[in-house]
mmCIF file of C-alpha atoms in Angstrom:
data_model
loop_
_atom_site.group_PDB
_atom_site.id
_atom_site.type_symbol
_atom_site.label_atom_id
_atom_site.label_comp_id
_atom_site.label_asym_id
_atom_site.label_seq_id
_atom_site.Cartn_x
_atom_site.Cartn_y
_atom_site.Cartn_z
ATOM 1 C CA UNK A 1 43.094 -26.860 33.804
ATOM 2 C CA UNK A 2 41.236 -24.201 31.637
ATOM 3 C CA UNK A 3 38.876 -25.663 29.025
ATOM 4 C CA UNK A 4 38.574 -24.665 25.328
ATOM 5 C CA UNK A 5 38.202 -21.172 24.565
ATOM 6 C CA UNK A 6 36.649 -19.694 21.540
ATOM 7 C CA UNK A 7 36.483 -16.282 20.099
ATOM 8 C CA UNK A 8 35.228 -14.190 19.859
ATOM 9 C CA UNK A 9 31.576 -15.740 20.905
ATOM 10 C CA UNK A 10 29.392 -13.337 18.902
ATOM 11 C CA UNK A 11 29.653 -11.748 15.208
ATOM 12 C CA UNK A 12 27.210 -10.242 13.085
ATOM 13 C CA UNK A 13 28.367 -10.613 8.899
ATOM 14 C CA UNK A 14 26.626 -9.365 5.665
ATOM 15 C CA UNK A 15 26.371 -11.464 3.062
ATOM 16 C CA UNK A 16 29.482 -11.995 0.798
ATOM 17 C CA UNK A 17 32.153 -10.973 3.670
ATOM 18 C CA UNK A 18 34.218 -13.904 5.583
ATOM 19 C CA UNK A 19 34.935 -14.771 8.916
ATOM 20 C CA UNK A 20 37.203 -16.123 10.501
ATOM 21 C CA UNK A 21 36.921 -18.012 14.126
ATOM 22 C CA UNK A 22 39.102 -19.082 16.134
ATOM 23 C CA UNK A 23 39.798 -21.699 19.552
ATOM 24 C CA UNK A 24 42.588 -22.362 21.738
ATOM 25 C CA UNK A 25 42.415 -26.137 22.844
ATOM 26 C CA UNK A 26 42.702 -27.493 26.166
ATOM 27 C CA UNK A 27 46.807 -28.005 26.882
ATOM 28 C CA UNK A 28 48.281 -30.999 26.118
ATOM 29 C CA UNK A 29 44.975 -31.638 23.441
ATOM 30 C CA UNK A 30 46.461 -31.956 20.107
ATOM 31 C CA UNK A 31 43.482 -32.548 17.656
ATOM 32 C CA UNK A 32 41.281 -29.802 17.171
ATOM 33 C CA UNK A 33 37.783 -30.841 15.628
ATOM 34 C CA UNK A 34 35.145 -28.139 14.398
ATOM 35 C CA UNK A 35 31.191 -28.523 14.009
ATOM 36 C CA UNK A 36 28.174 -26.539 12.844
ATOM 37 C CA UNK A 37 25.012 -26.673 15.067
ATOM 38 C CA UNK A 38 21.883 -25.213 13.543
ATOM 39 C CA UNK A 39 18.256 -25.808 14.747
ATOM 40 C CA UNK A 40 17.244 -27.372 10.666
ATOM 41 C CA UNK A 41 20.583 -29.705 10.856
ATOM 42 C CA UNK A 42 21.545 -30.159 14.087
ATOM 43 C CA UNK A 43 25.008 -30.740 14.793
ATOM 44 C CA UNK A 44 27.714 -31.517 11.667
ATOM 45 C CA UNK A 45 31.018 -32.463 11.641
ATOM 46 C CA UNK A 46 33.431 -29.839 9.112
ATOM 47 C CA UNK A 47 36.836 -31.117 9.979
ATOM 48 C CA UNK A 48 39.699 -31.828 12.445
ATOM 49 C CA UNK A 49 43.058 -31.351 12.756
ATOM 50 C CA UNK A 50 45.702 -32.804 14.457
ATOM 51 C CA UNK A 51 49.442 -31.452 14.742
ATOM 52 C CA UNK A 52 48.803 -28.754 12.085
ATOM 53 C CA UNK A 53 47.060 -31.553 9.476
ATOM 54 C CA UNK A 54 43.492 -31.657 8.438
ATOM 55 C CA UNK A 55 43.241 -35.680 9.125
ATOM 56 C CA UNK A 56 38.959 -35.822 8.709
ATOM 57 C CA UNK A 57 36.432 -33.394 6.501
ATOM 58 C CA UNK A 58 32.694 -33.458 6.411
ATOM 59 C CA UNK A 59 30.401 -32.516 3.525
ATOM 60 C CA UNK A 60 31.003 -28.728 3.730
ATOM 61 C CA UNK A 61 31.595 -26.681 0.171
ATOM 62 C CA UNK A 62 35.720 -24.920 0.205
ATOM 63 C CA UNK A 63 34.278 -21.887 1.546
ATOM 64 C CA UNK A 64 34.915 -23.493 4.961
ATOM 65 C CA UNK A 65 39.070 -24.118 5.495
ATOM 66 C CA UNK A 66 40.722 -24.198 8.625
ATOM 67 C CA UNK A 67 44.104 -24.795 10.060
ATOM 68 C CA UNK A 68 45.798 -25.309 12.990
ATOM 69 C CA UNK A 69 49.139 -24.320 14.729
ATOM 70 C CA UNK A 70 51.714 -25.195 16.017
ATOM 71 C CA UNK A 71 50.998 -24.455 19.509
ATOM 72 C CA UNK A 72 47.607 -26.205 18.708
ATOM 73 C CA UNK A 73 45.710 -23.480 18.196
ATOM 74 C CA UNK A 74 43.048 -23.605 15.120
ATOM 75 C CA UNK A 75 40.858 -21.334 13.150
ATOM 76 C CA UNK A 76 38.044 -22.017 10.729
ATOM 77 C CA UNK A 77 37.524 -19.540 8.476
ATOM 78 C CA UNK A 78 33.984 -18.861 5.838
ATOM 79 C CA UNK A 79 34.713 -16.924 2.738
ATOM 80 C CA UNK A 80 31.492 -15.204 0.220
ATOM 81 C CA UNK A 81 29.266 -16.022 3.454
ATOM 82 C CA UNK A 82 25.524 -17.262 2.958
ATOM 83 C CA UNK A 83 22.334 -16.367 4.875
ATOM 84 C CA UNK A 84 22.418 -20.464 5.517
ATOM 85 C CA UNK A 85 25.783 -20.026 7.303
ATOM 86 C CA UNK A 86 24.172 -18.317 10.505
ATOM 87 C CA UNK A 87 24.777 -21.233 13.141
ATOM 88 C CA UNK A 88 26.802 -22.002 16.453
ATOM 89 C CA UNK A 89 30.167 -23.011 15.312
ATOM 90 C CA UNK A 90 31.978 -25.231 17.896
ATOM 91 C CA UNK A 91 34.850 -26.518 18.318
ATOM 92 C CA UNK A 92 36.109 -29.408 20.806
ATOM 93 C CA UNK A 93 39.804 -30.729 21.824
ATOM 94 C CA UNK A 94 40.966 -34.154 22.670
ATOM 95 C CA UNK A 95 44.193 -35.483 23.476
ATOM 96 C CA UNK A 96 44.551 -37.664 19.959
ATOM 97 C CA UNK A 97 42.249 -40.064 18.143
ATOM 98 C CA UNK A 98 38.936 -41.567 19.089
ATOM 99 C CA UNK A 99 39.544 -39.891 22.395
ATOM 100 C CA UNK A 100 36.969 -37.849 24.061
ATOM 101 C CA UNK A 101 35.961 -34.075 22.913
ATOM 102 C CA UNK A 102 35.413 -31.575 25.014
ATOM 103 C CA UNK A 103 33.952 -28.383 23.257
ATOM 104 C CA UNK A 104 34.014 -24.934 23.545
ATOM 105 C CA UNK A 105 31.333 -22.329 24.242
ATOM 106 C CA UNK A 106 31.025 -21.599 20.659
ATOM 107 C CA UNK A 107 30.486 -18.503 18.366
ATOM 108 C CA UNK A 108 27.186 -17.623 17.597
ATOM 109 C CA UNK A 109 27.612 -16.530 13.361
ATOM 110 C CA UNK A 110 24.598 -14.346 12.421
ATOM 111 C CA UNK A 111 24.564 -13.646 8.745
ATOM 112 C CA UNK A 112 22.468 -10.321 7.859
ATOM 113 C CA UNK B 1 27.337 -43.244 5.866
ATOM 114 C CA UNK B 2 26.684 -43.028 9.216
ATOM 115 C CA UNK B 3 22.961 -42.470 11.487
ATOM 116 C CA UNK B 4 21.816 -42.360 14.581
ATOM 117 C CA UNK B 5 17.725 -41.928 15.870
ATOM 118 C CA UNK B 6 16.750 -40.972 19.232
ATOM 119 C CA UNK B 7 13.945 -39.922 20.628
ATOM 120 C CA UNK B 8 13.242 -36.449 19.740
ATOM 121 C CA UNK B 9 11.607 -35.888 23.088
ATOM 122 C CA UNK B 10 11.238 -37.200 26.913
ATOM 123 C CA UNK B 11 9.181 -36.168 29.827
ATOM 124 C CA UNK B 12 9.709 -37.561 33.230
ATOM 125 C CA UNK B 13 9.036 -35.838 36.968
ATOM 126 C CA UNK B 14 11.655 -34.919 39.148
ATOM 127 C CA UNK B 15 13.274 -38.039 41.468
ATOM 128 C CA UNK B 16 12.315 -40.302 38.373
ATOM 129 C CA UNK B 17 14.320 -42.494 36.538
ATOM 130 C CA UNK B 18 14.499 -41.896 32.228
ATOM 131 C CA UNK B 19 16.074 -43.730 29.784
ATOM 132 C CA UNK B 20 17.344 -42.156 26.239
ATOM 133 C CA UNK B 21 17.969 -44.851 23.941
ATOM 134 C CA UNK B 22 20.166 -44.633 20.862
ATOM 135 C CA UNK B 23 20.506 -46.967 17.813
ATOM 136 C CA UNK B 24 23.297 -46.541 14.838
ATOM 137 C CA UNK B 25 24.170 -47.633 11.341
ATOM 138 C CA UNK B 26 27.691 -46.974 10.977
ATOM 139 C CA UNK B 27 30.998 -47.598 8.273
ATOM 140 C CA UNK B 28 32.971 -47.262 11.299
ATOM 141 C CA UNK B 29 32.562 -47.745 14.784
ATOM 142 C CA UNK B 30 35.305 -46.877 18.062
ATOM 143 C CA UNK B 31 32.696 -46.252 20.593
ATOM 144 C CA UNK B 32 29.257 -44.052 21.323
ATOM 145 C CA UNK B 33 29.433 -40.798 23.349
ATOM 146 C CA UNK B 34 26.573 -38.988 25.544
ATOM 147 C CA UNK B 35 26.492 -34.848 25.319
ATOM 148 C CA UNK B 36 24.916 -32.683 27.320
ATOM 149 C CA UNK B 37 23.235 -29.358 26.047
ATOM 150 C CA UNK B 38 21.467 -26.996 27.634
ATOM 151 C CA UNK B 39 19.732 -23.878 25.786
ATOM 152 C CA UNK B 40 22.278 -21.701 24.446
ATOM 153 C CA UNK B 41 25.081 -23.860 25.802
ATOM 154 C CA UNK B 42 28.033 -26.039 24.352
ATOM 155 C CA UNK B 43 27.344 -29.840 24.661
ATOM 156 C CA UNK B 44 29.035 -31.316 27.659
ATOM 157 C CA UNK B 45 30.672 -34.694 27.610
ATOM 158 C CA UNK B 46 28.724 -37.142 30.075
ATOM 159 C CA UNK B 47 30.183 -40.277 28.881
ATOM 160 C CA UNK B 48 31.705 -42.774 26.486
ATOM 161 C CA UNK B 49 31.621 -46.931 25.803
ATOM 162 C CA UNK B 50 34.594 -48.530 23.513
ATOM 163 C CA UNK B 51 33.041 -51.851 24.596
ATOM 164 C CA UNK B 52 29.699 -53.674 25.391
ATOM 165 C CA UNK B 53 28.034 -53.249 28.715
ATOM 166 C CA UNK B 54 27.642 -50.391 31.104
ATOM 167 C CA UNK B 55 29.809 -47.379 32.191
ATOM 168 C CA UNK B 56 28.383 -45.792 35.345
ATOM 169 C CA UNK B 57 29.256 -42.292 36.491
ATOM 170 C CA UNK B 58 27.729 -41.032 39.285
ATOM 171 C CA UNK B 59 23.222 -40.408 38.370
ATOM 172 C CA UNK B 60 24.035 -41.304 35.156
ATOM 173 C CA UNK B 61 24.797 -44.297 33.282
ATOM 174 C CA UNK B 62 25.629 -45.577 30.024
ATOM 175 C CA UNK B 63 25.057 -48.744 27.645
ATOM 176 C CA UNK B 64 26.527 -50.033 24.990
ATOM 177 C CA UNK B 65 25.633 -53.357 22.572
ATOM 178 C CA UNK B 66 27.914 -53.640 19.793
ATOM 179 C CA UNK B 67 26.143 -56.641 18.206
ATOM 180 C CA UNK B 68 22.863 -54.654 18.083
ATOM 181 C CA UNK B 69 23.977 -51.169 17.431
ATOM 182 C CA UNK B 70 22.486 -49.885 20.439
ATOM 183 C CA UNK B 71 22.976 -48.120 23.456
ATOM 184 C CA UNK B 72 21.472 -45.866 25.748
ATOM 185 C CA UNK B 73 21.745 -42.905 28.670
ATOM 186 C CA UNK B 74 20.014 -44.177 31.683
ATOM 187 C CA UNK B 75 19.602 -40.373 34.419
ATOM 188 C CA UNK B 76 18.446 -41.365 37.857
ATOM 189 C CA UNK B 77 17.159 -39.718 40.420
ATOM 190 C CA UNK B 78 16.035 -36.892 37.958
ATOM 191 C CA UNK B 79 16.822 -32.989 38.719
ATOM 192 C CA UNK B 80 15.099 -29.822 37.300
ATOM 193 C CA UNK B 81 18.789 -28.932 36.272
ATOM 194 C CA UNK B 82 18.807 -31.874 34.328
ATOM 195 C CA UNK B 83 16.454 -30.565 31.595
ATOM 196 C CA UNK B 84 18.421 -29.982 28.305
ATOM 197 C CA UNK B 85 18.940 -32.036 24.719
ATOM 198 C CA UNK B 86 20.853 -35.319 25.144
ATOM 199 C CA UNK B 87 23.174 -36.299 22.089
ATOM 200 C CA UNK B 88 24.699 -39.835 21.328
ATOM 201 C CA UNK B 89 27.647 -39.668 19.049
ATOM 202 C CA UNK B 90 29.663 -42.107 17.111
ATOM 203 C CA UNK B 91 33.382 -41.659 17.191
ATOM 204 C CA UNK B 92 33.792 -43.534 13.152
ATOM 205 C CA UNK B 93 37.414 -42.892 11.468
ATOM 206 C CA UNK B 94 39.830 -40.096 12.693
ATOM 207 C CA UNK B 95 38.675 -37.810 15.152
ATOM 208 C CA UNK B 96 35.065 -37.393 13.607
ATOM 209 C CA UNK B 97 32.281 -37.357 15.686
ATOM 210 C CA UNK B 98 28.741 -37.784 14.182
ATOM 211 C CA UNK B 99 25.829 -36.799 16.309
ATOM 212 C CA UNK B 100 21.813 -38.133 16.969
ATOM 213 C CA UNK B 101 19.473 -35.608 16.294
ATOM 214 C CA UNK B 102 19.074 -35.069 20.095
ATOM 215 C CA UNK B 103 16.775 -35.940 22.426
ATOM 216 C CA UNK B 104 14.675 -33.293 24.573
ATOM 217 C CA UNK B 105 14.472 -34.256 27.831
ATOM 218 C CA UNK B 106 11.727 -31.804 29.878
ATOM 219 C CA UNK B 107 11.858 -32.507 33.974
ATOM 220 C CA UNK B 108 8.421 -31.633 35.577
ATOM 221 C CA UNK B 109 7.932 -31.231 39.365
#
């Protein structure tokens, strides 16, 4: 069974422009979950989703949305970026809630 | 809120035996996970308790104590490969995972 895929796994944004990420779950994983690793924070929580419904959000300011498909698929997307956005963005699948996440390889944001 | 500590950093020789420990304050509580990271890679799940006591999956193990907020990773038989950060995580409410700080764990021959 393939694990979770993300794309792409490297960008390079100015300040100001958005982004928008995206990750294909394992099949037959429903909830979609998204997280911000950087070396000052370590790794955050900024939401999840399950059957196409945000169910969970961290502390992160509505520049950061997401959304998720029907087919399970999700994408995060960062409007007006920030130098302070530049981090590994993750995201992990499970089958439904509390169950185990498996993650993705990530995409490494660099904002110039 | 929710927090987990961990030892930022452990050093043990190859064939050794280490042991990460992990202590929470939580609002909500299903279980504690164990990630695996290595430099410039995703975290890799290594293991999960719902209940007290310990889960054991092949060098490595896992504890769990409700009652004092506590668990740990326990790696035997240490490897060179096995140098990387170690993360516990609470799974609280929904699907949210919140994660230690990580632990550093350097294997020297």
């Amino acid at each position: 069974k393939a694990g979770v895929t993300q794309t792409p796994r490297y960008l390079i944004k100015t300040r100001g422009q958005q982004v928008t990420l995206s990750c294909s779950p394992i099949s037959g994983h429903r909830s979609v979950s998204w997280y911000q690793q950087t070396p000052g924070q370590g790794l955050q929580f900024l939401f999840e989703y399950f059957s196409e419904t945000q169910r969970n959000k961290g502390n992160f300011p509505g520049r950061f949305s997401g959304r998720q498909f029907s087919n399970s698929r999700s994408e995060m997307n960062v409007s007006t970026l920030e130098l302070g956005d530049s981090a590994l963005y993750l995201c992990a699948s499970s089958i439904g809630a509390t169950d185990t996440q498996y993650f993705g390889p990530g995409t490494r944001l660099t904002v110039l | 809120g929710q927090s987990l500590e961990q030892p930022s950093e452990v050093t043990a020789v190859e064939g050794a035996i280490v042991q990460i420990n992990c202590t929470y304050q939580t609002s909500g509580f299903y279980g504690l996970s164990w990630y695996q990271q290595h430099d410039g890679g995703a975290p890799t799940f290594l293991s999960y308790n719902a209940l007290d006591g310990l889960e054991e999956t092949g060098r490595f193990s896992s504890f769990l104590s409700r009652s004092d907020s506590y668990g740990y990773l326990l790696l035997q038989e240490l490897q060179m490969k096995d140098s990387a950060s170690y993360f516990c995580a609470v799974t609280g409410g929904g699907n949210k995972l919140t994660f230690g700080t990580g632990t550093q764990l350097k294997v020297e021959l």
